[in-house]
Short mmCIF file of C-alpha atoms in Angstrom, two decimals:
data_model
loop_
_atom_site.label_atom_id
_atom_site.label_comp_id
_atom_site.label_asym_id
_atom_site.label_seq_id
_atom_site.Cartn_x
_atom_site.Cartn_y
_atom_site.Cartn_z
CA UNK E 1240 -5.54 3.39 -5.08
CA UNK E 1241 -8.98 2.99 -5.47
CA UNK E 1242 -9.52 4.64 -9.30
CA UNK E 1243 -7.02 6.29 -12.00
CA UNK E 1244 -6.79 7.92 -14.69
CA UNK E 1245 -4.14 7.61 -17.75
CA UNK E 1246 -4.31 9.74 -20.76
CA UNK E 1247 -1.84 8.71 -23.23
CA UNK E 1248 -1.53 9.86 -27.05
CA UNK E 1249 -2.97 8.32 -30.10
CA UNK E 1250 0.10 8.87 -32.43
CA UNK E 1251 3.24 8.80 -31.57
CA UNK E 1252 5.29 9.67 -34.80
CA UNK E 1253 4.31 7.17 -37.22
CA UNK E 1254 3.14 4.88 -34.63
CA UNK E 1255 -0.60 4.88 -33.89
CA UNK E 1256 -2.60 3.41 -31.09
CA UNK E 1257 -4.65 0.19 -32.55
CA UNK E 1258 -5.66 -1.55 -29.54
CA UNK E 1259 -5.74 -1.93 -25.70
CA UNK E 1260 -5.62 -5.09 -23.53
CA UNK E 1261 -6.37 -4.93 -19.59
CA UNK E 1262 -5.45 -8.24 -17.71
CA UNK E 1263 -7.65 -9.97 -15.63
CA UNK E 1264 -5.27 -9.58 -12.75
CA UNK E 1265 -5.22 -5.86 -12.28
CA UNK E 1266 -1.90 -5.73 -10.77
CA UNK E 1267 -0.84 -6.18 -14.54
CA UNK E 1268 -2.60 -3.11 -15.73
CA UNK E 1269 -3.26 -1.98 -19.10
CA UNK E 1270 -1.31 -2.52 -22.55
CA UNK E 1271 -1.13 -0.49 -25.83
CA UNK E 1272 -0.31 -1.91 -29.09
CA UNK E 1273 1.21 0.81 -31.21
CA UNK E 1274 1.71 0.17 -35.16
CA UNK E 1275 3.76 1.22 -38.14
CA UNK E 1276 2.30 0.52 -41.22
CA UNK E 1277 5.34 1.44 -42.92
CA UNK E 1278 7.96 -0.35 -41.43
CA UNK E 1279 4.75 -3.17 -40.83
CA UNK E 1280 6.19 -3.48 -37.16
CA UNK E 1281 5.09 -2.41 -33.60
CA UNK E 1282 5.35 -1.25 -29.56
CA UNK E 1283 3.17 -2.61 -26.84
CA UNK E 1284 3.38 0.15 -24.37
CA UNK E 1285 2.47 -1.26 -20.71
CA UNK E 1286 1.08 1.05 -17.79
CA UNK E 1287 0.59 -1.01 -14.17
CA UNK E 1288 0.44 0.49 -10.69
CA UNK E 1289 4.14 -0.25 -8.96
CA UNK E 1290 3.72 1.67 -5.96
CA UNK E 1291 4.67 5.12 -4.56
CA UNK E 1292 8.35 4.79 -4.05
CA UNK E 1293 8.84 3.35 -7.71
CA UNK E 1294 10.54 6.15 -8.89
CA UNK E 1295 12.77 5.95 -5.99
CA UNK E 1296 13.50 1.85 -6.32
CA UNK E 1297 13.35 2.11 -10.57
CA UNK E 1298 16.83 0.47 -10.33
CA UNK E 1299 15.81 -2.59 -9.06
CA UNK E 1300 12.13 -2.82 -10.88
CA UNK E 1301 14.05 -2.74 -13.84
CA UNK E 1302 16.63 -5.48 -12.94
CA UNK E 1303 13.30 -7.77 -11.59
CA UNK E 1304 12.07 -6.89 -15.04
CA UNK E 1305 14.74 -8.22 -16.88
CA UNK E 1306 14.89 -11.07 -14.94
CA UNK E 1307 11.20 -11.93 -15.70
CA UNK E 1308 12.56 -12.00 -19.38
CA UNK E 1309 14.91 -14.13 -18.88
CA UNK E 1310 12.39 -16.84 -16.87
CA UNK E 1311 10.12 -16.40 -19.33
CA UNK E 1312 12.59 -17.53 -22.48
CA UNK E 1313 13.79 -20.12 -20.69
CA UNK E 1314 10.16 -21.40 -19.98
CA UNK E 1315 9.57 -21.23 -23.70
CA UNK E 1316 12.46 -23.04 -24.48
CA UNK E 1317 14.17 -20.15 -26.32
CA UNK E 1318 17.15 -18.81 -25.59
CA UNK E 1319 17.66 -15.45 -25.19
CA UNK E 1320 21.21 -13.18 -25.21
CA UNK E 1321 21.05 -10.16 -23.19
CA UNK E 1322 22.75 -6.55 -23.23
CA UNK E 1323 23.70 -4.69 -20.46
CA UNK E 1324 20.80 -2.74 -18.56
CA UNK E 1325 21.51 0.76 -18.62
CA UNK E 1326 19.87 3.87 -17.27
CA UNK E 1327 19.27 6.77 -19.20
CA UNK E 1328 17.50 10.25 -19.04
CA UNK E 1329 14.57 10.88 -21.51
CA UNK E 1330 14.09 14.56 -22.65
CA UNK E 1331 11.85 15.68 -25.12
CA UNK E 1332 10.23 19.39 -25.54
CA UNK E 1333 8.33 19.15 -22.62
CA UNK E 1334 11.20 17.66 -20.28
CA UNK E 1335 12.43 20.06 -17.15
CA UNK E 1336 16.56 20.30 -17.37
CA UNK E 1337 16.80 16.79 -14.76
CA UNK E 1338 14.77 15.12 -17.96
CA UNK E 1339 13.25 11.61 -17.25
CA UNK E 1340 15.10 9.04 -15.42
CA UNK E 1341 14.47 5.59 -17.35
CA UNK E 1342 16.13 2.01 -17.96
CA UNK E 1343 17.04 0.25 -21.18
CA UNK E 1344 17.88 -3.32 -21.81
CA UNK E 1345 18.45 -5.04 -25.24
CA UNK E 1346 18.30 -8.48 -26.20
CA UNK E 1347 18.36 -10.71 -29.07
CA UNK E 1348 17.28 -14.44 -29.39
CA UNK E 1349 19.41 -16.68 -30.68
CA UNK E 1350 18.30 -18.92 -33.38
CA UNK E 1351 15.38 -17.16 -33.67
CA UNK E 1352 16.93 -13.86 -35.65
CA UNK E 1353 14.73 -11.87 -33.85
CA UNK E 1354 15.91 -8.59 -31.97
CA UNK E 1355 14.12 -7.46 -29.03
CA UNK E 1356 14.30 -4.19 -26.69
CA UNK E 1357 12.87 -2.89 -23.47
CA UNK E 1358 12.61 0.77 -21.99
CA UNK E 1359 10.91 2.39 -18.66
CA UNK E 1360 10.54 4.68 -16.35
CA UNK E 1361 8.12 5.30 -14.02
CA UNK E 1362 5.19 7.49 -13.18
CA UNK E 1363 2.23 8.84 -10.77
CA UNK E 1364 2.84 5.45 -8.77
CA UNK E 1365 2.57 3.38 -12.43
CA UNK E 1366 5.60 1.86 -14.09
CA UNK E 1367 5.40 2.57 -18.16
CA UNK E 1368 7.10 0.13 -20.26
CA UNK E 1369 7.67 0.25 -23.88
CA UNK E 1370 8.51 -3.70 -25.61
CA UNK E 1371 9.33 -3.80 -29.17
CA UNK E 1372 10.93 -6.67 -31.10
CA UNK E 1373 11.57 -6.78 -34.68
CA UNK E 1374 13.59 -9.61 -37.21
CA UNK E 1375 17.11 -8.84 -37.40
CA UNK E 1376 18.04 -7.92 -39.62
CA UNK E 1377 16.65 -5.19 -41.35
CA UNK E 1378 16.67 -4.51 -37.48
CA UNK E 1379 19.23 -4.60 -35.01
CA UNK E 1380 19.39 -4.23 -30.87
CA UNK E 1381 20.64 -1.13 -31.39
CA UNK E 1382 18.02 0.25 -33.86
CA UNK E 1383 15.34 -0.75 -31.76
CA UNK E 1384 16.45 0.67 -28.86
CA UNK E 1385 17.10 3.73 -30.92
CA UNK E 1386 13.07 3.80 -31.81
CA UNK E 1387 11.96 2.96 -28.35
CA UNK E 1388 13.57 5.84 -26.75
CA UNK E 1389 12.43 8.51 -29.47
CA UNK E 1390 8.82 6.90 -28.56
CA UNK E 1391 9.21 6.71 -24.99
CA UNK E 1392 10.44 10.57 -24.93
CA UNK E 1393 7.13 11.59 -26.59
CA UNK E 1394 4.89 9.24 -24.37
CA UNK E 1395 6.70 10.78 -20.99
CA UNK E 1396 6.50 14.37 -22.47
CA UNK E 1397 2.20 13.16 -23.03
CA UNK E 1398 0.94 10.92 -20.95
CA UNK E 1399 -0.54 12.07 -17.65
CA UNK E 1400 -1.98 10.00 -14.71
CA UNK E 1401 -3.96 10.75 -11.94
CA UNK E 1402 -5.76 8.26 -8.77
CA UNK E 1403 -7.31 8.68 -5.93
CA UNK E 1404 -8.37 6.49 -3.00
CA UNK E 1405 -6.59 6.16 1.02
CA UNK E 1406 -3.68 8.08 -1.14
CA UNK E 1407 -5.77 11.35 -0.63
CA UNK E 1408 -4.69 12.77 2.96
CA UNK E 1409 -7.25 15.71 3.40
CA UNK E 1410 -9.83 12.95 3.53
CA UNK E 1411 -8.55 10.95 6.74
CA UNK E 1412 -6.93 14.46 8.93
CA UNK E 1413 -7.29 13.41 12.26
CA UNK E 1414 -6.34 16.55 14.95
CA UNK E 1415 -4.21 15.76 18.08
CA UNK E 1416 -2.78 17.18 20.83
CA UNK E 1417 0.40 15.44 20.69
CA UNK E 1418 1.96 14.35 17.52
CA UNK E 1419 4.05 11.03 18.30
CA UNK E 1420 7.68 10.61 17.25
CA UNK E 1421 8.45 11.46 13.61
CA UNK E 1422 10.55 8.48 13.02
CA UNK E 1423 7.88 5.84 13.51
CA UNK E 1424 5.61 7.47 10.79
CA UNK E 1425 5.67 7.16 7.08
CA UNK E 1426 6.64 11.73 6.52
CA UNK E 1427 6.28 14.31 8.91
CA UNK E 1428 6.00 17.61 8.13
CA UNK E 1429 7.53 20.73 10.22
CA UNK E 1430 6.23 24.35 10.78
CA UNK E 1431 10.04 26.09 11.09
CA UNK E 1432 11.31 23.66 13.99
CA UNK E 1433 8.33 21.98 15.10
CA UNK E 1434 6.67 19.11 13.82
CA UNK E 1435 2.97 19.93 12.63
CA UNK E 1436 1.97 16.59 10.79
CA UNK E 1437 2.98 13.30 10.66
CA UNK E 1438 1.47 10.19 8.41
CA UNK E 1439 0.63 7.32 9.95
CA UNK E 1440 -0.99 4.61 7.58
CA UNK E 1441 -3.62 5.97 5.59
CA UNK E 1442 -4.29 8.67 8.45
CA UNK E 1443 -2.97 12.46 8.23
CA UNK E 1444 -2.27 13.55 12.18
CA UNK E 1445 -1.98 17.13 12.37
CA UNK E 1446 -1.56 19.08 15.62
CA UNK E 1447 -4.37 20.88 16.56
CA UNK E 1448 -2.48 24.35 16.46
CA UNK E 1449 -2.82 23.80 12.77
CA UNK E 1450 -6.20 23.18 12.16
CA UNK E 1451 -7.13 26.04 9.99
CA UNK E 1452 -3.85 24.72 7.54
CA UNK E 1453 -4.92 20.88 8.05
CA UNK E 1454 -5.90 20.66 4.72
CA UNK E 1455 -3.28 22.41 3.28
CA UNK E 1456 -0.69 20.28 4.85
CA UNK E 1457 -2.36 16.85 4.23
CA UNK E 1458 -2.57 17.68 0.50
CA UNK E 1459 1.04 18.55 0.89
CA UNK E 1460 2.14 15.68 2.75
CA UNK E 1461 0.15 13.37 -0.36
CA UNK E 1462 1.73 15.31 -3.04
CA UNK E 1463 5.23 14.13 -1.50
CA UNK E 1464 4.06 10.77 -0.53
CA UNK E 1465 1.65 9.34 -3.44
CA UNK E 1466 2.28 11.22 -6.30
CA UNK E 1467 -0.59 11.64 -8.96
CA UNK E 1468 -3.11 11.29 -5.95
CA UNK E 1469 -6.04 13.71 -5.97
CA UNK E 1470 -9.15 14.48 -4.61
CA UNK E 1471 -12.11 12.15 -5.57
CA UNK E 1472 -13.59 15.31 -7.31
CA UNK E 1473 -10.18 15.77 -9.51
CA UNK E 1474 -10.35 12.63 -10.64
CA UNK E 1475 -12.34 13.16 -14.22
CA UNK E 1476 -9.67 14.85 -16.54
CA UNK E 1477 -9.99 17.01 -19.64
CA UNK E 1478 -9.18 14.57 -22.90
CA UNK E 1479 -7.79 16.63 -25.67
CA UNK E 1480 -8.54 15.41 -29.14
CA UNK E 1481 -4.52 14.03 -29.75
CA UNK E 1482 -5.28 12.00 -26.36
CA UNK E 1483 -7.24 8.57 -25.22
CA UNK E 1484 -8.30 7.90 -21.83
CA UNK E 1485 -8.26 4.37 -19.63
CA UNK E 1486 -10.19 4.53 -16.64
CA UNK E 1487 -9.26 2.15 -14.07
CA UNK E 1488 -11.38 1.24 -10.62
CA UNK E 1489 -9.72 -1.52 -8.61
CA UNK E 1490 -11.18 -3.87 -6.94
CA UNK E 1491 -11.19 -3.70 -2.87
CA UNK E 1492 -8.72 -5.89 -1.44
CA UNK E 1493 -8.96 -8.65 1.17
CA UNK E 1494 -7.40 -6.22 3.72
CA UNK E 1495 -5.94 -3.16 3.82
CA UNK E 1496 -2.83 -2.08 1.26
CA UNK E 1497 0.35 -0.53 3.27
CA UNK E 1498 1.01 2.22 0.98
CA UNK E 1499 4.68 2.70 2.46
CA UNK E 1500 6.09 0.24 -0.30
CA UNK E 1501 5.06 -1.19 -3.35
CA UNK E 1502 4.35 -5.58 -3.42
CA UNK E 1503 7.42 -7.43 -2.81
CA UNK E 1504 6.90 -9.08 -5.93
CA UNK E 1505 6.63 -6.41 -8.88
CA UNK E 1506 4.01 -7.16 -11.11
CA UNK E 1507 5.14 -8.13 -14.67
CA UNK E 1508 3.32 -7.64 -17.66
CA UNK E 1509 3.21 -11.22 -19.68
CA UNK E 1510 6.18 -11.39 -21.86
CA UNK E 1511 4.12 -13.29 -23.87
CA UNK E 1512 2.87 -10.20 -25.62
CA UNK E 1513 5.88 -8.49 -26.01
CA UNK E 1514 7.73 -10.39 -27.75
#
């Protein structure tokens, strides 16, 4: 990715948007502190780019999260008791019937009598994390987790992000004669039995018989591949009045990024501000 986009809301419920934090590495993204006056609490909500098949590996981002936790109490000296990690589905009004695949983990810290939770799920190549933690009692494990996926169900039913960069196919369509074997590239994509496209790298190679649909397919082959990508032109998004926006342009790399899998090593946003 070269730029994105995230709109996210100002208010969620009775929590409001105070402040943002972006990290000087930029694998750790962006935070949002969300506060409750009333309850004199808060959420640091977390967006940072994971990769395109983080939807597909959220199961194990989430167990590399929670084991970040756990590294990070013990280098603090504190010790900290964990629930079980559990999926869930978020749903919300705007929710289609599958609803939001997501992760929750709570965990208290013992001598400390101070509850914690997590909750995420991912999205347009970005994992979003909600961290809250709260004295316990009035609150408990349970209660937090209770208010963190309320929040989190509003935030996926709001929040929208877009990128661009070497994600966008129709920019790098390169025609051929002869398409090599599907099973080497990273998609293919077939015209009834035969194979029309195939992605390579950052490179779209579409047969030539298909050059008046090039585009089309590239853009179709993306869409599967990086979602959230769009054209360079796409990139500059409408910001209702309810919404804030974070731009984000990353820095070029030392080499090349495969886009085929995100790092080996998931970035982590410092535990250190979540509590």
């Amino acid at each position: 990715m070269a730029e994105s986009r995230i709109l996210y809301p100002l208010q969620v419920g009775s929590w409001m948007a105070e402040s943002e934090h972006r990290y000087p590495d930029q694998r750790l993204g962006v935070s949002v502190r969300y506060v409750d006056n009333r309850k004199q609490r808060w959420i640091d909500l977390y967006f940072y780019p994971a990769g395109p098949q983080v939807a597909q590996m959220l199961a194990a981002v989430s167990a590399s999260e929670r084991e970040s936790i756990g590294l990070a109490a013990r280098a603090e000296a504190r010790t900290a008791e964990f629930g079980d990690l559990a999926p869930l589905t978020l749903g919300g009004p705007g929710a289609d019937a599958a609803g939001v695949p997501a992760w929750e983990l709570g965990l208290r810290y013992r001598g400390e009598g101070l509850a914690s939770a997590m909750l995420l799920f991912a999205r347009q190549m970005y994992l979003v994390k909600a961290r809250a933690s709260a004295a316990e009692p009035p609150a408990t494990v349970g209660s937090l987790q209770g208010e963190l996926r309320a929040f989190m169900e509003s935030v996926a039913d709001r929040v929208r992000i877009a990128s661009t960069g070497t994600c966008w196919l129709p920019a790098r369509i390169e025609l051929v004669p002869r398409l090599p074997d599907p099973q080497q590239a990273l998609a293919s994509y077939r015209d009834g039995d035969e194979v029309a496209a195939v992605v390579l790298g950052d490179r779209a190679l579409v047969a030539t018989g298909q050059a008046d649909r090039a585009t089309e397919i590239a853009a179709q082959l993306a869409g599967s591949l990086y979602p959230g990508c769009v054209a360079p032109e796409l990139i500059e998004p409408e910001v209702p009045p309810a919404l804030r926006e974070i731009r984000i342009e990353y820095r070029r790399p030392q080499r090349a990024p495969d886009l085929r899998a995100p790092p080996a090593a998931s970035p982590h946003a410092p535990s250190r501000a979540t509590g």
